Amino acid sequence: MNEVVGRGTVLAGRYRVLEPDTTDLPGSSLWQGNDQILDRPVRVHLLHTGDVPQALDAARRAALVIDPRLVRVLDVGMHEDTGYVVTEQVTGPSLEQLAAHGPLSADQARALVGEVASALEIARRRGVHHLTLRPSAVHVAADGRVLVTGLALDGALLGLAGGDARSTSRTDAVSLVRVLYTALTGQWPSGGHLPNIPAELPSAPATEQGPVPPADLVAGVPNDLDTLCAVTLGPHVDGPHSPGEVVRELEPWGSIRTVGLQQAAETLPAQSGWPIVGAAVAAGAATAAGTVEPDYDDGPPTQAFTPPQVQRQSVRATFAEQATPGASPPGTPPPATPTRASAFGPVGGTRPPVVPAAQPPAPVIQEPVFQAPAAPPMPPVAVPPPVSASAQPAPPTFAPASFAPMGAGPTDDDLHWEDFGAGEPAAPARRSDPTPLVLGAVVVVVLIGLFLAFRALFAGSEAEDVPAAQTTSQAPSSTPEETTSTPGTTPTAPAPTAGGTPVIASIQSIDPADNDGEHPEAVDLARDGDPSSVWYTMTYKRADFGGLKPGVALVLSLQEQATVSSVKLQINGAGGHVQVRQTDAANPSGGTLLAEGALGPETVLTFDQPVDTDTIVLWFDGLATAPDGAYRIELAEITLS
């Protein structure tokens, strides 16, 4: 127990420490606490050893990522010499507790890890990574919600926060597959960077190629999950490289059932050879139905264990169950347009139906979901004998009737054959096939387009051969300095400027108080073209870096010597101050001052004179106010021109 913080201690005048809890993270202790202002339970994480300042800064960054599956960070601070992180209360057993009783079903494991991967992908897009994902960091609440603890905090405390964005994303992806392996088998695959974690699970058997595939240990593991584990945990750097790719490998998944989870984690002892959850649930259902007599030789059980199940079902089947008569579900093509009645001859049929104006329109008949309805019986209609082509009667004379509304077709009861004279329908009109005409029109259009393209091409070539004296002329009203191009000629291109286009090759973070710089692992996010990812400094209590340092710098190394005339910065927040200098990493606040100004959402710093250089230094000597009210720099993008 810590000598400074113990049972009854009040942190920040608000959070009272109550009872100790268990944690597998070295250098820390976990306590149950109470928020005395809001009168709600909280968890208090005390940080004793390790990189405590880095861990506290990581917890602040994790607090900016909002997702219901990530445990919220409520407060971060120091109590005398002990750092603390206050989070929301975590209920429900961990995956480590569940897997200690045996493997989960494949559907349950898919849903559980899929939810965790979705949460970590949201965090990755904010530049935050877990780096120490393990079964004890994944909990299942009573309402079926998955909760992930230790985002960024655990890895920073163990000194694992370094590395570029690609390697950290790969670390989280592999950890997700390790958690999936544990959920499928109840065993932890050896390897990785987590010391003595998890402690309650047996190690999975391994070969020279890596852990034994899950399908060789537990029956019923689907091929896609077995292949995902074998490929990712094998000897090659293969498989997903980000949590988002893990999501695509696992989706779709169903809901999570939580019947008996808490009782199973607290009361039942660990069992070797626990059957897959599907079989266990089937056996429990049979016992409840009375078809299987329970065995009470060892005494009645305290609580029936029903491990979590995922109910996967077809989306099409779900819509079929919910569909109402006459309504088409999403994705169902509309029914064919019925034949319209016309008084001027048949359209799309062999008989010219007429709907009287006094008759109401027939109802629209839509196809039921996924099954065509049986056609209703048609009343008997006397069909007149066919009329030969040589003896076709003249078109009948009659008053135009009303058209049927779109989407409604006439029935046989609506047809009045006597309106057409002599009791015989009019002969069907001859209709020509328009396909040859359409194809011919397309060919003509293509030929015209080709002709115009060749003409423009050769016209451009001829214009290049005209002497320069004949390609330009002065307008009658122009001055000697104003010239215009003669129609049909190519204007003269402006002379190229000295130096090439400025392209940033690399970025280096410089911190006068720390040789490692501020968050060097995130500097490339300031030039990746994605405004949602940012490079950021640590958070300070004042805009002058808390009086700890004069400023921080970013050294921009260009691919080659280029002419630079302005720098554009996209900042999350406002305030602070930046200087653009022509210098190097050895003297970031010296050299030639090219431009300076206050920071804002879009800060454009234009030089008095363009410079030819291969290095530009951004010297931040004042911090901006971030969206959460804290003092730090959040730099989304840097653009040179």
XYZ file of C-alpha atoms in Angstrom:
641
model
C 0.000 0.000 0.000
C 1.227 3.474 -0.802
C 2.234 5.473 2.280
C 0.778 8.709 0.883
C -2.467 7.468 -0.664
C -4.512 4.799 1.119
C -7.988 3.944 2.350
C -9.852 7.156 3.179
C -7.552 9.537 1.273
C -9.374 12.321 -0.628
C -7.792 13.290 -3.957
C -8.231 16.797 -5.367
C -10.726 17.491 -2.560
C -13.256 15.312 -4.369
C -12.387 11.623 -4.896
C -12.292 9.456 -1.750
C -10.241 6.244 -1.988
C -12.237 3.332 -0.485
C -11.176 -0.263 -1.212
C -8.194 -1.785 -3.069
C -8.790 -3.700 -6.293
C -6.591 -6.008 -8.352
C -4.483 -4.965 -11.310
C -1.865 -6.764 -13.386
C -0.046 -3.580 -14.477
C 3.416 -3.273 -12.869
C 4.201 -0.033 -11.046
C 0.586 0.809 -10.224
C -2.281 0.012 -7.865
C -6.037 0.102 -8.387
C -8.670 1.320 -5.926
C -12.428 1.654 -5.811
C -13.443 5.208 -4.954
C -16.325 7.626 -4.736
C -16.878 11.029 -6.313
C -18.124 13.014 -3.319
C -19.503 15.854 -5.436
C -21.604 13.761 -7.841
C -21.960 10.841 -5.387
C -21.036 8.160 -7.904
C -18.524 5.281 -7.855
C -15.215 5.740 -9.676
C -11.951 3.848 -10.196
C -8.692 5.383 -9.007
C -5.461 4.277 -10.688
C -2.366 5.184 -8.641
C 0.952 5.377 -10.506
C 3.979 4.592 -8.323
C 6.888 3.684 -10.630
C 7.661 3.880 -14.322
C 7.305 6.832 -16.664
C 4.629 8.580 -14.568
C 4.684 12.024 -16.350
C 4.365 10.335 -19.741
C 1.537 8.150 -18.423
C -0.383 11.146 -17.077
C -0.008 12.947 -20.406
C -1.208 9.798 -22.201
C -4.292 9.674 -19.938
C -5.080 13.290 -20.872
C -4.907 12.405 -24.547
C -7.094 9.329 -23.993
C -9.709 11.571 -22.352
C -10.162 13.353 -25.719
C -11.303 10.135 -27.440
C -15.044 9.710 -26.884
C -16.562 6.265 -27.450
C -18.985 4.292 -25.216
C -16.691 1.244 -25.399
C -13.680 3.122 -24.006
C -13.632 3.733 -20.248
C -13.815 7.521 -19.752
C -11.000 9.347 -18.028
C -12.581 11.771 -15.536
C -9.558 13.383 -13.879
C -5.741 13.320 -13.916
C -3.383 14.832 -11.371
C -0.714 14.512 -8.699
C -1.261 13.958 -4.983
C 2.020 14.981 -3.379
C 4.486 12.689 -5.240
C 1.948 10.135 -6.494
C 0.204 10.409 -9.836
C -3.417 9.355 -10.125
C -5.948 8.797 -12.908
C -9.676 8.722 -12.101
C -11.949 6.861 -14.528
C -15.567 5.796 -14.611
C -16.519 2.650 -12.744
C -16.007 -0.643 -14.586
C -18.546 -3.401 -14.001
C -18.739 -6.931 -15.268
C -16.091 -9.646 -15.545
C -13.015 -9.332 -17.707
C -12.256 -11.579 -20.651
C -9.442 -13.066 -18.578
C -11.977 -14.196 -15.968
C -14.325 -15.592 -18.611
C -11.604 -17.386 -20.564
C -10.313 -18.974 -17.328
C -13.508 -21.072 -17.348
C -13.077 -22.165 -20.951
C -13.307 -20.865 -24.515
C -16.161 -18.724 -25.748
C -18.193 -19.654 -28.792
C -16.861 -18.458 -32.140
C -19.758 -16.005 -32.607
C -19.264 -14.595 -29.105
C -15.505 -14.190 -29.629
C -16.104 -12.499 -33.009
C -18.540 -9.976 -31.508
C -16.424 -9.277 -28.416
C -13.160 -8.631 -30.285
C -14.985 -6.808 -33.087
C -16.355 -4.264 -30.613
C -12.893 -3.776 -29.087
C -11.312 -3.335 -32.539
C -13.937 -0.731 -33.485
C -13.161 1.280 -30.351
C -9.389 1.135 -30.929
C -9.839 2.213 -34.557
C -11.676 5.341 -33.391
C -8.803 6.046 -30.999
C -6.199 5.422 -33.730
C -7.756 8.084 -35.919
C -7.151 10.560 -33.080
C -3.517 9.454 -32.837
C -4.053 7.446 -29.614
C -3.037 3.771 -29.254
C -3.449 1.192 -26.510
C -0.165 -0.778 -26.915
C -0.914 -3.146 -23.959
C -4.254 -4.709 -24.932
C -4.796 -7.960 -23.027
C -7.759 -10.043 -21.748
C -7.765 -8.282 -18.363
C -8.298 -4.914 -20.119
C -11.532 -6.071 -21.810
C -14.712 -6.212 -19.695
C -18.310 -7.139 -20.524
C -20.908 -5.079 -18.658
C -24.270 -6.432 -17.561
C -26.022 -4.623 -20.420
C -23.815 -6.330 -23.023
C -21.554 -3.317 -23.560
C -17.837 -3.976 -24.039
C -15.504 -1.787 -21.953
C -11.797 -1.301 -22.728
C -9.532 0.016 -19.971
C -5.984 1.403 -20.032
C -6.067 3.187 -23.400
C -2.616 4.843 -23.894
C -2.092 4.962 -20.097
C -0.838 1.396 -19.560
C 1.569 1.472 -22.477
C 3.017 4.841 -21.472
C 3.590 3.685 -17.878
C 5.552 0.665 -19.171
C 7.612 2.877 -21.518
C 6.021 1.541 -24.722
C 4.638 4.850 -26.037
C 7.454 5.448 -28.562
C 7.392 4.470 -32.216
C 5.825 5.694 -35.413
C 2.121 5.511 -36.234
C 2.521 2.419 -38.442
C 4.310 0.327 -35.821
C 1.945 1.323 -33.007
C -1.104 0.509 -35.149
C 0.419 -2.876 -35.988
C 1.005 -3.523 -32.262
C -2.676 -2.946 -31.473
C -3.773 -5.108 -34.424
C -1.624 -8.062 -33.297
C -2.820 -7.640 -29.706
C -6.427 -7.807 -30.926
C -5.702 -11.118 -32.658
C -4.039 -12.433 -29.466
C -7.180 -11.528 -27.522
C -9.266 -13.280 -30.195
C -7.067 -16.376 -29.842
C -7.648 -16.336 -26.066
C -11.416 -15.974 -26.476
C -11.509 -18.941 -28.888
C -9.240 -21.270 -26.892
C -9.097 -20.059 -23.288
C -5.294 -19.906 -23.588
C -2.890 -16.998 -24.052
C -0.551 -17.213 -27.092
C 3.054 -16.723 -26.035
C 5.113 -13.812 -27.340
C 4.484 -10.101 -27.372
C 5.806 -7.431 -25.032
C 3.547 -7.821 -21.962
C 5.519 -9.076 -18.920
C 3.658 -11.706 -16.834
C 0.373 -10.790 -18.505
C -2.106 -12.413 -18.363
C -1.303 -14.294 -15.154
C -4.462 -16.411 -14.747
C -4.510 -18.067 -18.185
C -2.439 -21.040 -19.349
C 0.000 -20.534 -22.205
C -1.039 -21.869 -25.583
C 1.093 -24.667 -27.072
C 3.460 -23.424 -29.743
C 5.657 -24.731 -32.551
C 8.447 -23.163 -34.560
C 5.785 -21.504 -36.715
C 4.072 -19.883 -33.718
C 1.069 -20.785 -31.537
C -0.917 -23.869 -32.510
C -3.952 -22.766 -34.596
C -7.181 -22.463 -32.585
C -8.981 -25.097 -34.687
C -6.420 -27.694 -33.515
C -7.335 -26.988 -29.875
C -11.110 -26.363 -29.978
C -13.649 -27.891 -32.314
C -15.942 -25.665 -34.324
C -13.650 -22.668 -34.877
C -14.570 -21.104 -38.268
C -11.945 -21.161 -40.997
C -11.695 -17.361 -41.263
C -10.946 -16.903 -37.549
C -8.507 -19.837 -37.518
C -6.649 -18.444 -40.550
C -6.581 -14.904 -39.086
C -4.920 -16.174 -35.890
C -2.462 -18.484 -37.664
C -1.330 -15.870 -40.201
C -1.060 -12.912 -37.801
C 0.702 -14.798 -34.996
C 2.965 -16.735 -37.358
C 6.648 -16.145 -38.108
C 5.999 -13.569 -40.858
C 4.826 -9.968 -40.562
C 1.453 -10.723 -42.057
C -2.195 -10.153 -41.251
C -3.900 -6.862 -40.310
C -1.806 -3.755 -39.640
C -4.451 -1.618 -37.915
C -7.568 -2.121 -35.778
C -9.681 -1.051 -38.751
C -8.358 -3.995 -40.775
C -9.252 -6.323 -37.896
C -12.800 -4.927 -38.011
C -13.041 -5.758 -41.714
C -11.764 -9.306 -41.045
C -14.385 -9.942 -38.343
C -17.534 -8.193 -39.547
C -20.386 -8.770 -39.474
C -21.106 -9.862 -35.899
C -24.168 -10.087 -33.715
C -25.081 -8.924 -30.223
C -23.486 -10.064 -26.983
C -25.505 -12.002 -24.434
C -24.522 -11.641 -20.809
C -26.673 -14.188 -18.971
C -24.667 -15.609 -16.047
C -21.459 -13.738 -16.833
C -20.946 -12.163 -13.405
C -21.849 -15.349 -11.529
C -19.570 -17.420 -13.711
C -16.613 -15.108 -13.156
C -17.095 -14.948 -9.376
C -18.334 -18.383 -8.283
C -17.328 -21.116 -10.715
C -13.814 -22.584 -10.550
C -11.617 -22.791 -13.613
C -12.192 -25.971 -15.617
C -9.869 -27.639 -18.068
C -11.393 -28.822 -21.276
C -14.454 -26.598 -20.973
C -16.628 -27.279 -24.069
C -17.357 -24.585 -26.558
C -20.055 -22.228 -25.439
C -22.538 -23.415 -28.017
C -22.494 -26.917 -26.565
C -22.641 -25.629 -22.996
C -25.679 -23.496 -23.740
C -27.391 -26.363 -25.535
C -26.823 -28.603 -22.528
C -28.173 -25.936 -20.172
C -31.246 -25.469 -22.338
C -31.893 -29.210 -22.398
C -31.673 -29.385 -18.604
C -34.038 -26.443 -18.213
C -36.530 -28.082 -20.577
C -36.514 -31.290 -18.543
C -35.111 -33.485 -21.325
C -31.850 -34.095 -19.422
C -31.815 -34.926 -15.721
C -29.242 -32.800 -13.849
C -26.456 -34.613 -12.041
C -26.315 -33.641 -8.374
C -23.790 -36.228 -7.193
C -21.463 -33.447 -6.074
C -24.256 -31.304 -4.648
C -26.573 -28.799 -6.339
C -24.854 -26.062 -8.310
C -24.886 -22.536 -6.934
C -25.594 -20.896 -10.284
C -26.093 -22.218 -13.797
C -23.355 -20.878 -16.069
C -24.536 -19.556 -19.409
C -21.541 -18.071 -21.212
C -22.110 -15.183 -23.602
C -23.641 -16.005 -26.955
C -23.843 -14.044 -30.173
C -27.082 -14.351 -32.074
C -26.114 -13.942 -35.744
C -28.909 -13.723 -38.264
C -29.416 -12.764 -41.843
C -30.329 -9.161 -42.554
C -32.608 -10.327 -45.349
C -34.393 -12.724 -42.974
C -34.852 -9.926 -40.431
C -36.505 -7.659 -43.000
C -38.669 -10.546 -44.154
C -39.994 -11.002 -40.599
C -40.660 -7.293 -40.109
C -42.116 -6.557 -43.547
C -45.729 -5.372 -43.703
C -48.035 -6.205 -46.629
C -47.536 -3.857 -49.514
C -44.182 -2.501 -48.316
C -40.850 -3.203 -49.960
C -37.781 -3.667 -47.723
C -34.501 -1.861 -48.402
C -32.672 -3.338 -51.337
C -35.849 -4.739 -52.968
C -36.230 -3.599 -56.596
C -39.491 -1.800 -57.396
C -42.206 -3.770 -59.191
C -42.535 -3.517 -62.943
C -44.525 -0.524 -64.153
C -48.002 -1.726 -65.194
C -49.402 -1.018 -68.644
C -50.923 2.440 -69.023
C -54.323 2.738 -70.597
C -54.575 5.097 -73.576
C -57.415 6.129 -75.786
C -55.047 6.438 -78.765
C -54.037 2.840 -79.123
C -52.415 0.041 -77.148
C -49.201 0.770 -75.218
C -47.204 -2.269 -74.161
C -50.071 -4.733 -74.733
C -52.221 -6.418 -77.374
C -55.525 -4.911 -76.344
C -56.292 -1.184 -75.944
C -57.775 -0.919 -72.408
C -59.721 2.173 -71.473
C -60.419 3.356 -67.916
C -63.527 5.576 -67.681
C -63.051 8.851 -65.820
C -65.762 7.953 -63.308
C -63.965 4.780 -62.288
C -61.499 5.114 -59.339
C -57.927 4.091 -60.109
C -57.041 0.540 -59.402
C -54.849 -0.012 -56.343
C -51.108 -0.384 -56.780
C -50.070 -4.001 -56.397
C -46.507 -4.418 -55.121
C -44.574 -7.611 -54.878
C -44.363 -9.090 -51.347
C -40.901 -9.455 -49.865
C -38.808 -12.149 -51.566
C -41.807 -14.068 -52.930
C -43.979 -13.310 -55.921
C -47.728 -13.469 -55.116
C -50.017 -15.845 -56.871
C -51.931 -14.141 -59.664
C -55.653 -13.589 -58.830
C -58.130 -15.454 -61.009
C -59.183 -13.472 -64.032
C -62.875 -13.236 -64.904
C -63.820 -14.837 -68.203
C -63.501 -12.458 -71.101
C -64.800 -13.161 -74.544
C -61.858 -12.775 -76.864
C -62.907 -11.783 -80.399
C -61.413 -13.632 -83.356
C -58.192 -12.193 -84.732
C -58.342 -9.824 -87.642
C -56.107 -10.595 -90.592
C -53.647 -8.010 -91.801
C -55.328 -7.776 -95.187
C -58.709 -7.027 -93.741
C -57.879 -4.578 -91.000
C -60.768 -2.177 -90.327
C -60.302 1.551 -90.224
C -59.387 3.009 -86.846
C -62.556 3.523 -84.781
C -63.801 6.974 -83.940
C -64.449 7.605 -80.250
C -64.135 10.264 -77.589
C -60.817 10.257 -75.734
C -61.060 8.595 -72.352
C -59.129 9.429 -69.209
C -55.685 8.034 -68.721
C -55.056 5.716 -65.822
C -52.792 7.223 -63.176
C -49.144 6.186 -63.125
C -48.524 3.080 -61.068
C -52.125 1.776 -61.461
C -53.300 -0.627 -64.117
C -56.855 -1.455 -65.270
C -58.638 -4.694 -64.523
C -60.769 -6.686 -66.948
C -63.888 -5.300 -65.285
C -62.819 -1.799 -66.363
C -62.589 -2.666 -70.097
C -65.462 -1.557 -72.322
C -65.000 -3.264 -75.657
C -68.178 -1.750 -77.066
C -66.437 1.644 -77.211
C -64.323 0.357 -80.084
C -67.178 -0.398 -82.432
C -68.272 -3.812 -83.872
C -67.188 -5.718 -80.747
C -63.660 -6.235 -82.029
C -60.510 -4.700 -80.523
C -58.229 -2.612 -82.649
C -55.297 -4.451 -84.162
C -52.014 -3.930 -82.337
C -49.926 -1.140 -83.772
C -46.738 -2.102 -85.509
C -43.711 -1.000 -83.490
C -40.235 -0.803 -84.938
C -37.142 -1.834 -82.992
C -35.238 1.387 -82.050
C -32.001 -0.443 -81.252
C -30.352 0.041 -84.699
C -31.192 3.770 -84.628
C -29.700 4.194 -81.152
C -26.528 2.315 -82.098
C -26.178 4.355 -85.265
C -26.528 7.610 -83.342
C -23.856 6.483 -80.865
C -21.460 5.612 -83.703
C -22.023 9.019 -85.340
C -21.348 10.832 -82.055
C -18.138 8.835 -81.498
C -16.892 9.582 -85.027
C -17.601 13.292 -84.600
C -15.752 13.306 -81.285
C -12.714 11.573 -82.806
C -12.680 14.013 -85.712
C -12.761 17.029 -83.389
C -10.038 15.540 -81.179
C -7.663 14.919 -84.120
C -8.405 18.347 -85.497
C -7.557 20.013 -82.172
C -4.395 17.908 -81.851
C -3.023 18.792 -85.276
C -4.128 22.413 -84.935
C -2.053 22.667 -81.741
C 0.972 21.172 -83.505
C 0.708 23.643 -86.377
C 0.460 26.548 -83.958
C 3.770 25.581 -82.391
C 5.515 25.894 -85.775
C 4.409 29.524 -86.295
C 7.244 32.023 -85.608
C 6.993 33.888 -82.341
C 6.647 37.213 -84.187
C 3.371 35.950 -85.769
C 1.809 34.376 -82.656
C 1.313 37.523 -80.600
C 0.123 41.008 -81.375
C -0.759 44.101 -79.411
C -4.348 45.076 -78.951
C -5.185 48.485 -80.418
C -5.906 50.030 -77.011
C -3.166 48.276 -74.986
C -0.054 49.851 -73.589
C 3.446 48.543 -74.474
C 3.377 46.450 -71.301
C -0.009 44.809 -72.042
C -0.103 42.100 -74.694
C -2.710 39.516 -75.575
C -2.437 36.212 -77.369
C -3.686 35.861 -80.895
C -6.662 33.478 -81.063
C -5.574 29.953 -81.872
C -2.010 30.404 -80.534
C -0.372 29.137 -77.349
C 0.499 31.862 -74.804
C 4.099 32.083 -73.686
C 4.668 30.315 -70.311
C 6.129 32.467 -67.515
C 9.771 31.983 -66.695
C 10.315 29.347 -63.986
C 11.337 30.578 -60.554
C 14.597 29.563 -58.953
C 14.510 26.332 -56.982
C 12.053 23.425 -57.102
C 8.648 22.886 -55.493
C 9.022 22.723 -51.682
C 8.211 19.188 -50.515
C 8.660 18.177 -46.864
C 10.802 15.040 -46.599
C 10.858 14.697 -42.789
C 9.969 16.535 -39.584
C 11.951 16.590 -36.336
C 10.601 17.674 -32.946
C 12.999 19.822 -30.875
C 12.533 20.405 -27.134
C 15.238 22.498 -25.420
C 14.390 20.806 -22.098
C 14.347 17.224 -23.445
C 16.602 15.635 -26.060
C 13.744 13.403 -27.287
C 11.506 16.296 -28.340
C 7.771 16.489 -27.757
C 5.841 13.495 -29.149
C 8.294 12.649 -31.958
C 6.180 9.602 -32.822
C 3.365 11.862 -34.071
C 5.281 14.436 -36.140
C 4.462 12.758 -39.462
C 0.747 13.316 -38.759
C 1.340 17.008 -39.522
C 2.113 16.234 -43.181
C -0.021 13.157 -43.950
C -2.773 15.123 -45.713
C -5.384 14.086 -43.104
C -6.617 17.087 -41.035
C -8.195 14.716 -38.492
C -4.746 13.484 -37.320
C -2.562 15.934 -35.411
C 0.895 16.415 -33.913
C 0.562 17.835 -30.443
C 2.674 19.089 -27.584
C 2.258 18.183 -23.965
C -0.437 20.043 -22.023
C 0.654 22.934 -19.794
C -1.057 25.152 -17.220
C 0.045 28.388 -18.898
C 0.591 29.545 -22.467
C 4.310 30.151 -21.739
C 4.926 26.401 -21.297
C 4.385 26.772 -17.568
C 7.690 28.661 -17.338
C 9.548 25.374 -17.910
C 11.035 26.156 -21.334
C 11.230 29.004 -23.889
C 9.405 27.024 -26.563
C 9.408 23.989 -28.836
C 10.333 23.667 -32.500
C 9.613 21.607 -35.595
C 12.479 21.280 -38.097
C 11.134 20.773 -41.660
C 13.690 19.094 -43.953
C 12.863 19.456 -47.665
C 13.549 16.853 -50.338
C 15.751 19.308 -52.220
C 16.734 22.968 -52.337
C 13.558 24.899 -53.120
C 12.135 28.409 -53.107
C 9.777 28.961 -50.172
C 7.638 32.082 -49.865
C 4.964 31.162 -47.283
C 3.945 28.585 -44.676
C 0.335 27.582 -43.935
C -0.540 25.938 -40.594
C -3.869 24.293 -39.662
C -4.280 24.492 -35.870
C -6.961 23.041 -33.579
C -7.473 26.060 -31.341
C -6.373 29.686 -31.282
C -3.852 31.940 -29.560
C -0.166 31.445 -28.980
C 2.667 32.546 -31.254
C 4.961 31.018 -33.891
C 8.089 32.153 -35.733
C 9.348 30.845 -39.087
C 13.155 30.823 -39.172
C 15.835 29.863 -41.667
C 18.093 27.873 -39.354
C 18.735 24.256 -38.299
C 18.106 21.866 -35.408
C 21.240 22.987 -33.551
C 19.885 26.543 -33.121
C 16.073 26.388 -33.536
C 15.385 29.845 -32.095
C 18.188 31.578 -34.034
C 19.003 32.158 -37.682
C 17.016 34.476 -39.946
C 13.456 35.398 -38.952
C 11.318 34.954 -42.073
C 7.829 35.534 -40.632
C 5.904 35.397 -37.372
C 2.340 35.700 -36.111
C -0.435 34.496 -33.833
C -1.875 31.008 -34.268
C -5.393 30.319 -35.483
C -7.401 27.633 -37.290
C -5.652 28.599 -40.557
C -2.432 30.529 -40.037
C -0.706 31.796 -43.219
C 2.770 33.278 -42.726
C 4.095 35.027 -45.867
C 7.774 35.986 -46.139
C 8.912 39.475 -47.101
C 11.210 37.881 -49.671
C 11.172 34.240 -50.940
C 14.180 32.210 -49.799
C 16.030 29.280 -51.366
C 16.583 26.712 -48.631
C 16.328 23.035 -47.741
C 15.428 23.543 -44.035
C 12.653 25.556 -42.390
C 12.181 25.776 -38.593
C 8.843 26.506 -36.876
C 9.627 27.941 -33.417
C 6.526 27.937 -31.159
C 7.191 30.360 -28.301
C 3.557 30.559 -27.138
C 0.908 27.844 -26.742
C -2.545 27.959 -28.295
C -5.749 27.264 -26.375
C -6.984 23.795 -27.396
C -10.715 22.997 -27.857
C -10.871 21.589 -24.298
C -9.504 24.851 -22.819
C -6.004 23.512 -22.091
C -2.735 25.033 -23.355
C -1.026 23.000 -26.072
C -0.346 22.972 -29.817
C -2.479 20.655 -31.969
C -1.031 20.940 -35.500
C -3.109 19.181 -38.151
C -1.285 20.061 -41.403
C 1.743 22.044 -42.669
C 1.765 23.358 -46.248
C 4.727 25.099 -47.922
C 4.460 27.234 -51.026
